[in-house]
PDB file of C-alpha atoms in Angstrom:
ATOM      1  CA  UNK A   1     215.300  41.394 -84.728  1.00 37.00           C
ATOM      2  CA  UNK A   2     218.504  39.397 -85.322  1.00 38.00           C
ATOM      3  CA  UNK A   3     221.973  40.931 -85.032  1.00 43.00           C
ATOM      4  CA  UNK A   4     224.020  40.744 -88.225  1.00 44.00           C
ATOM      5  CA  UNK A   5     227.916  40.173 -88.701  1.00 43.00           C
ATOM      6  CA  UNK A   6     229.789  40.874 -91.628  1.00 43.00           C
ATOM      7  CA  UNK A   7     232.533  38.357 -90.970  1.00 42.00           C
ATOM      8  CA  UNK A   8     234.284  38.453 -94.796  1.00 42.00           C
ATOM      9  CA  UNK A   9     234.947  42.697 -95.032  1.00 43.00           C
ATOM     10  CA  UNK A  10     237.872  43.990 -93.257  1.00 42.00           C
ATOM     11  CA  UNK A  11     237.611  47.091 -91.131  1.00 42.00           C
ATOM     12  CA  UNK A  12     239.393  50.339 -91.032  1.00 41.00           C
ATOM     13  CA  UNK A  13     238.821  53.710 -92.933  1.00 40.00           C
ATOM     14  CA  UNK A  14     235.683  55.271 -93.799  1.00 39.00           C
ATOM     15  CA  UNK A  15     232.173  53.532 -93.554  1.00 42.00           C
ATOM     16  CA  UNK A  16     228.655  55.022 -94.895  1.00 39.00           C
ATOM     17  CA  UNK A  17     225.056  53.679 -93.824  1.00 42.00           C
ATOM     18  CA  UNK A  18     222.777  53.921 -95.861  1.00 38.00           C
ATOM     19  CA  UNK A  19     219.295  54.628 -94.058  1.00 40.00           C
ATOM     20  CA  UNK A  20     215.954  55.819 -95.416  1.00 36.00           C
ATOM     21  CA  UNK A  21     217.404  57.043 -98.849  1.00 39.00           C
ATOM     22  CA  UNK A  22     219.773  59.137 -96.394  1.00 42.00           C
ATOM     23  CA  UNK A  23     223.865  58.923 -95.716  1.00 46.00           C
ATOM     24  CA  UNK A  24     224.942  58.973 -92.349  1.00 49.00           C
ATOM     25  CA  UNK A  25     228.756  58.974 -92.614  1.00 50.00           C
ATOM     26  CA  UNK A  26     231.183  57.229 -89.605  1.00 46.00           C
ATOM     27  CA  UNK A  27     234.683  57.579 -89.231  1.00 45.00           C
ATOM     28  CA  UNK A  28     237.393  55.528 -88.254  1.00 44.00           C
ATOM     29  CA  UNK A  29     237.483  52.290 -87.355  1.00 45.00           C
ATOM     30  CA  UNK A  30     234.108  50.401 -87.094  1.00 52.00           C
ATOM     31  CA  UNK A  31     232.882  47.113 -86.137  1.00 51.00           C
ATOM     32  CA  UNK A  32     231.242  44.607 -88.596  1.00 50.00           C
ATOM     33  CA  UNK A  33     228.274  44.239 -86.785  1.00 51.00           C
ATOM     34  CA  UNK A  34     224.846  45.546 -86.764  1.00 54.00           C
ATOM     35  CA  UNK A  35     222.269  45.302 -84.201  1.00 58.00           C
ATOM     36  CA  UNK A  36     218.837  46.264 -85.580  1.00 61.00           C
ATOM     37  CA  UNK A  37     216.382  48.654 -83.138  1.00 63.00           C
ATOM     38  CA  UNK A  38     212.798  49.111 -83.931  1.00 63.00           C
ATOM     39  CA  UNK A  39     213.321  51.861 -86.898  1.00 59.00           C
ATOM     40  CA  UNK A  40     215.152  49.524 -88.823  1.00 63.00           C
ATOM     41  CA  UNK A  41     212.032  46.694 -89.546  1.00 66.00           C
ATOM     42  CA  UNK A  42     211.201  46.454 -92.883  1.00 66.00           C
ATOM     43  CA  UNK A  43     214.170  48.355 -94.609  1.00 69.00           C
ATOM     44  CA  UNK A  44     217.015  46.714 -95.987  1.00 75.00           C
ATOM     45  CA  UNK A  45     220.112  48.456 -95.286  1.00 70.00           C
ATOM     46  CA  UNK A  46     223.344  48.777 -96.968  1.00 73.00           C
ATOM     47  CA  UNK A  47     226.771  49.541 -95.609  1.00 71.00           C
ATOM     48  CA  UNK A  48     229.431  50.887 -97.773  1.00 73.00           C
ATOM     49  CA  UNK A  49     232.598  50.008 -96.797  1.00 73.00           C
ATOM     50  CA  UNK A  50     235.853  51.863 -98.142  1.00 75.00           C
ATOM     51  CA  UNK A  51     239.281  50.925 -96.977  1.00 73.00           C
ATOM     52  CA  UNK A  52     242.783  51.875 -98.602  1.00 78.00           C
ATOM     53  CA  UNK A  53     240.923  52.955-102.137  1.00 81.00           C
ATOM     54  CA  UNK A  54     238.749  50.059-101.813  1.00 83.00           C
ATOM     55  CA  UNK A  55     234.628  50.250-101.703  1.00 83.00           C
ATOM     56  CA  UNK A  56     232.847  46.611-100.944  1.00 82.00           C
ATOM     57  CA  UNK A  57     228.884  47.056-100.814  1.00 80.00           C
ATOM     58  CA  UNK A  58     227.196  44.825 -97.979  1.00 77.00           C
ATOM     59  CA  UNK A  59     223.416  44.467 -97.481  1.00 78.00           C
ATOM     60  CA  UNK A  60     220.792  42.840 -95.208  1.00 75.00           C
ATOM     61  CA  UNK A  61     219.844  39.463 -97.058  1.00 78.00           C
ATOM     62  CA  UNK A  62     216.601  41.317 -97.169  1.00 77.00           C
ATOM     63  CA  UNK A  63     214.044  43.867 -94.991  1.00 74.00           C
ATOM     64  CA  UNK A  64     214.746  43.248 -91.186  1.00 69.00           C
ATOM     65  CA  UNK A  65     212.344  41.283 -89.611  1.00 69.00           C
ATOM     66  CA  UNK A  66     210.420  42.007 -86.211  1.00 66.00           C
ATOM     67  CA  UNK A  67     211.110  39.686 -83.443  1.00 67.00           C
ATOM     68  CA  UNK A  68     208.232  37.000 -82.960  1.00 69.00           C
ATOM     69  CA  UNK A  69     205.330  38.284 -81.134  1.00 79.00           C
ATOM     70  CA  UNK A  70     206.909  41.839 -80.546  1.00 81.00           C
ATOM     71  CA  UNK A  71     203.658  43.602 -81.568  1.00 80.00           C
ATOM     72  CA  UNK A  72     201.201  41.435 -79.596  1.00 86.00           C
ATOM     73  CA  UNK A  73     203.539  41.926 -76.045  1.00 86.00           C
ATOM     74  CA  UNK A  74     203.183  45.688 -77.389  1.00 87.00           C
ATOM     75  CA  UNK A  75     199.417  45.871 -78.266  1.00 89.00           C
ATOM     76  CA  UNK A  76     199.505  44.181 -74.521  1.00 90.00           C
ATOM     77  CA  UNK A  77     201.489  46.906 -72.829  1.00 92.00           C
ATOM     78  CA  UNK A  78     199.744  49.728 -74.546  1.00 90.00           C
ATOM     79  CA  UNK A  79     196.851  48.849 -72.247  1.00 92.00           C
ATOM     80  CA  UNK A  80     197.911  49.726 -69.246  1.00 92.00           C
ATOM     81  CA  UNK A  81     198.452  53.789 -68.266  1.00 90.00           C
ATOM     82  CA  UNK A  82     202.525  52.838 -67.866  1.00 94.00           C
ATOM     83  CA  UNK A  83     204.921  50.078 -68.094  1.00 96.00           C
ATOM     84  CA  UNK A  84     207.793  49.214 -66.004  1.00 97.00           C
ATOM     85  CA  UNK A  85     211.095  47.306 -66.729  1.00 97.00           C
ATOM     86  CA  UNK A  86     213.519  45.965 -64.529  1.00 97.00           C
ATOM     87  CA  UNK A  87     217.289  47.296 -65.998  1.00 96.00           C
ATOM     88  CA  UNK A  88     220.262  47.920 -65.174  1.00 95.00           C
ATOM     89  CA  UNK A  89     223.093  51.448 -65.608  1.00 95.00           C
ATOM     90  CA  UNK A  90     225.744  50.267 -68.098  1.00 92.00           C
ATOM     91  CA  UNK A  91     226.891  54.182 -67.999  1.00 91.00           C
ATOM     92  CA  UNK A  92     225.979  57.267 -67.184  1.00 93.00           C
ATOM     93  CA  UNK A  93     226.715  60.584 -69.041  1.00 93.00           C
ATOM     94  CA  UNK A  94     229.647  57.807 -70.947  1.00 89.00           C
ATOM     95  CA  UNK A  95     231.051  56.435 -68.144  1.00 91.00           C
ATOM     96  CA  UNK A  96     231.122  53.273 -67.200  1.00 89.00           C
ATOM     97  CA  UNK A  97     228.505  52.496 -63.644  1.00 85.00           C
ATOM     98  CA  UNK A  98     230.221  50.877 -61.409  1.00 81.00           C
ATOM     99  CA  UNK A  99     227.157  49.797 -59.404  1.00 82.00           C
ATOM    100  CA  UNK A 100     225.257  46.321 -61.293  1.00 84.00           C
ATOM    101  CA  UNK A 101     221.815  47.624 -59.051  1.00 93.00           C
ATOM    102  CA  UNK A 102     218.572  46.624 -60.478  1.00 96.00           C
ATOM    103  CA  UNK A 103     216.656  49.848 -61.468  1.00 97.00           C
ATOM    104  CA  UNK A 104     213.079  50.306 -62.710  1.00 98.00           C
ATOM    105  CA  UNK A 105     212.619  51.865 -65.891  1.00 98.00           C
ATOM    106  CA  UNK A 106     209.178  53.308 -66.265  1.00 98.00           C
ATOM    107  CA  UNK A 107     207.857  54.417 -69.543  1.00 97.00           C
ATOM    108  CA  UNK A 108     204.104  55.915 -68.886  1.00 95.00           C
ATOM    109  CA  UNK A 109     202.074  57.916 -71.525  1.00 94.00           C
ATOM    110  CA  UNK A 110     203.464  61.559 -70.650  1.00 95.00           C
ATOM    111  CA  UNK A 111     207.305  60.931 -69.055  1.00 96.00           C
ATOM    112  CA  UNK A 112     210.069  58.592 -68.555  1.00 97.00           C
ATOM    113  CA  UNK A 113     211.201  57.763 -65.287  1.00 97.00           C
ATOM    114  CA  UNK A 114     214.191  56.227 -64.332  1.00 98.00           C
ATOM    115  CA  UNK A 115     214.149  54.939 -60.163  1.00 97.00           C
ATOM    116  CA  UNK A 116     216.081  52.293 -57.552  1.00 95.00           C
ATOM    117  CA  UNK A 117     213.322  52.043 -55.024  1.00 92.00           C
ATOM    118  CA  UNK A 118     212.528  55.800 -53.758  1.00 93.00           C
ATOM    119  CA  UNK A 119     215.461  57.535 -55.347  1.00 95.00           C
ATOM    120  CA  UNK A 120     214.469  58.590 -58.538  1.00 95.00           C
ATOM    121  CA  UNK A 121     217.568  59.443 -60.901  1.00 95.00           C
ATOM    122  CA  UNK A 122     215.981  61.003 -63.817  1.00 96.00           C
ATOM    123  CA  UNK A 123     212.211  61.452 -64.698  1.00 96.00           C
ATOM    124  CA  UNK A 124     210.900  63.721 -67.565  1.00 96.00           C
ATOM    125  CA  UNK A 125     208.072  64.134 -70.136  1.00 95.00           C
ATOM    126  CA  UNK A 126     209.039  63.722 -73.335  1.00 95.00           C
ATOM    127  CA  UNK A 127     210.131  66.753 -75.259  1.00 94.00           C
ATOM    128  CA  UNK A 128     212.134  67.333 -79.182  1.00 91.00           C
ATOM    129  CA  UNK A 129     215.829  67.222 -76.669  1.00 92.00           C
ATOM    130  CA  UNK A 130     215.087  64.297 -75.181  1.00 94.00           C
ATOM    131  CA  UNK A 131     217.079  61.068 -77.429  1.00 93.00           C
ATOM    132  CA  UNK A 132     216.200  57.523 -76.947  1.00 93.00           C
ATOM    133  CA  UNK A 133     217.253  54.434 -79.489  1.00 89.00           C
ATOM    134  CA  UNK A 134     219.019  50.991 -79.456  1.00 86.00           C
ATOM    135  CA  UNK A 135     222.539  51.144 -78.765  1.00 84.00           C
ATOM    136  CA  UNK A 136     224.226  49.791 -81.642  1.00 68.00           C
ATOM    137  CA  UNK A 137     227.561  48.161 -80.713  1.00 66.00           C
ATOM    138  CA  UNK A 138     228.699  44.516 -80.705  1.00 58.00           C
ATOM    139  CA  UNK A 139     228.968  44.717 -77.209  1.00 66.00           C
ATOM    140  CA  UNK A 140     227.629  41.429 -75.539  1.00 71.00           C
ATOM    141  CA  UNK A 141     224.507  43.339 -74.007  1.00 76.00           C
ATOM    142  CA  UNK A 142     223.959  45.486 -76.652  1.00 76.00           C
ATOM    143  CA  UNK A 143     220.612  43.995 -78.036  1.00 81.00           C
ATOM    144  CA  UNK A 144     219.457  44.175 -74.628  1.00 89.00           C
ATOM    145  CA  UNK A 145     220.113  47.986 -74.320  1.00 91.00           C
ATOM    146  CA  UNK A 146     219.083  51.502 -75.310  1.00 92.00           C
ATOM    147  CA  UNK A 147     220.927  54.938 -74.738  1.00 92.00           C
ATOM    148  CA  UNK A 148     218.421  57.391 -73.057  1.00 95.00           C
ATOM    149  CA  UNK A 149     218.965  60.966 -72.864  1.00 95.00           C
ATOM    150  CA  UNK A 150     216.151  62.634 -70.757  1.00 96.00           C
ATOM    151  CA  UNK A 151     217.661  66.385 -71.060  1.00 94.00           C
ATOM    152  CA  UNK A 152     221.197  67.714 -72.144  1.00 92.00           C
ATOM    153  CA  UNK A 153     224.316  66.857 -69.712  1.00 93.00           C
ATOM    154  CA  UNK A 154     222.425  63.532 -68.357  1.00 95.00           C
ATOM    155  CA  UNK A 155     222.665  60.255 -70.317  1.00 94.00           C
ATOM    156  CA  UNK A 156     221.991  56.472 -69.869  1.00 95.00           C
ATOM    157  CA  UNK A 157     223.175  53.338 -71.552  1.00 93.00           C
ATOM    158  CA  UNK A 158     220.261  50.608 -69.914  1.00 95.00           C
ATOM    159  CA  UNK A 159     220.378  47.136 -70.222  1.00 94.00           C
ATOM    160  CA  UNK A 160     217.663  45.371 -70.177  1.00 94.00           C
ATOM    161  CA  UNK A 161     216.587  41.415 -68.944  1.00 94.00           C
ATOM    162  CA  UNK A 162     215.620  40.565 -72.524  1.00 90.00           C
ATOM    163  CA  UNK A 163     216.122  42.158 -75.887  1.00 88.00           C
ATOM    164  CA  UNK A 164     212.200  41.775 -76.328  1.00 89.00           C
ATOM    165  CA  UNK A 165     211.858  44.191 -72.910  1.00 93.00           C
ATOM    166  CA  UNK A 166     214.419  46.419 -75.061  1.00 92.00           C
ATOM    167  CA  UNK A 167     212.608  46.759 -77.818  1.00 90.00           C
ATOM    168  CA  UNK A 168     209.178  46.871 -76.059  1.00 93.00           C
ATOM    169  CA  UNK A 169     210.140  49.905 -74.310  1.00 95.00           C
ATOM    170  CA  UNK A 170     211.696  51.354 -77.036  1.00 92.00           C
ATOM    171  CA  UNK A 171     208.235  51.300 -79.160  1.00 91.00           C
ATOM    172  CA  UNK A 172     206.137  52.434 -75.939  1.00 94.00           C
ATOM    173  CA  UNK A 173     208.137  55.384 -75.475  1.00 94.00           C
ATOM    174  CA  UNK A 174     208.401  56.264 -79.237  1.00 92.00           C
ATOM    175  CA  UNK A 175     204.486  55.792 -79.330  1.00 92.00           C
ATOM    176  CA  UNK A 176     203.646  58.050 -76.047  1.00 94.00           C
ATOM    177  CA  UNK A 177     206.163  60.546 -77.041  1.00 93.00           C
ATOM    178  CA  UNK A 178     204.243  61.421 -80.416  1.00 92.00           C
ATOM    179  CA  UNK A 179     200.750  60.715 -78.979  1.00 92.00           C
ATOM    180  CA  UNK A 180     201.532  63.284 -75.899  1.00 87.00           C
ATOM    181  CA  UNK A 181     203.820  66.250 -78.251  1.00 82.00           C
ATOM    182  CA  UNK A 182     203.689  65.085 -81.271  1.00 81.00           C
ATOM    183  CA  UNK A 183     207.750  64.339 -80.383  1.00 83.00           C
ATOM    184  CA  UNK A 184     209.640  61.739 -82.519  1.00 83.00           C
ATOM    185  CA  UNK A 185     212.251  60.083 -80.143  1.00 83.00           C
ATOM    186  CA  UNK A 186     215.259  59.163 -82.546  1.00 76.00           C
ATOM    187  CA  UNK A 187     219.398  58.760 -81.320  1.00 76.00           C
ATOM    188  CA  UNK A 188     221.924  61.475 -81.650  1.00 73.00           C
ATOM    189  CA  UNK A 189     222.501  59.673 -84.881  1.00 66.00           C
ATOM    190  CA  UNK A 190     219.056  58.930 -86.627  1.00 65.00           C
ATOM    191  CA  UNK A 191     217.563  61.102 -89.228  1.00 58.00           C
ATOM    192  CA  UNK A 192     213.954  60.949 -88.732  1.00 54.00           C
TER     193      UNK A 192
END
């Protein structure tokens, strides 16, 4: 999946995305840029864009594409019971981590787990509160990272080695989550 920039529409005001035949409205001032997660392959999406009385349409070229051989490395990991991935804590509960430590990020078929060695710092099965999805900023690492939150009050931003790892995980976990309780993982701001 390839992040797109809308370099020619100036920002500020009120933007809509258009998603699945459904509006998801954003205030203030936004970002012309769009990093694609897993949900978004195959759809074309369309951002209205409406600043001082003006409206300018903008739309993907065409569907979003899957990343080369991003179903194969999945049909790989799906194998095994669980699958770990090396990441690091951009932020916890929205502030910023100070420590850069390696941490493993475990996705089996029943829970999440997030651990530094022996110190686990969140694990739980997947349940309808728990929110995982790409995080969707023009940050430099954001195609390499996801927002995870395992229960209320605790939240992640992860980043991962490789945007493919990202998205990997991302499908694993959406995957197990429905296969174990019938739970669709989705971000605070995805209508599923």
């Amino acid at each position: 999946m390839v992040p797109h920039s809308f370099p020619s529409v100036q920002f500020s005001g009120t933007v809509y995305h258009l998603k699945i035949a459904k509006m998801k409205l954003f205030q203030g001032p936004i970002k012309l840029f769009m990093l694609p997660e897993p949900f978004d392959v195959g759809r074309v999406l369309q951002v209205d864009v409406v600043s001082n009385g003006q409206k300018v349409i903008v739309t993907t070229s065409g569907p979003i594409e899957p990343a080369a051989r991003l179903a194969t490395h999945v049909e790989n990991l799906l194998r095994k019971s669980s699958s770990e991935f090396s990441v690091v804590i951009s932020q916890m509960n929205g502030q910023d981590h100070p420590s850069h430590s390696v941490h493993v990020f475990n996705v089996g078929k029943m829970r999440l787990k997030l651990c530094r060695g022996w110190i686990t710092k969140a694990r739980e099965i997947y349940s309808a509160t728990m929110q995982l999805c790409g995080v969707r900023t023009n940050a430099n690492t954001a195609a390499r990272s996801l927002f995870w939150q395992p229960r209320k009050g605790l939240s992640f931003i992860l980043t991962f080695e490789s945007e493919r790892d990202r998205n990997a995980a991302i499908m694993l976990a959406r995957k197990y989550a429905y296969d174990c309780n019938a739970v669709i993982l989705a971000g605070p701001e995805d209508q599923v």
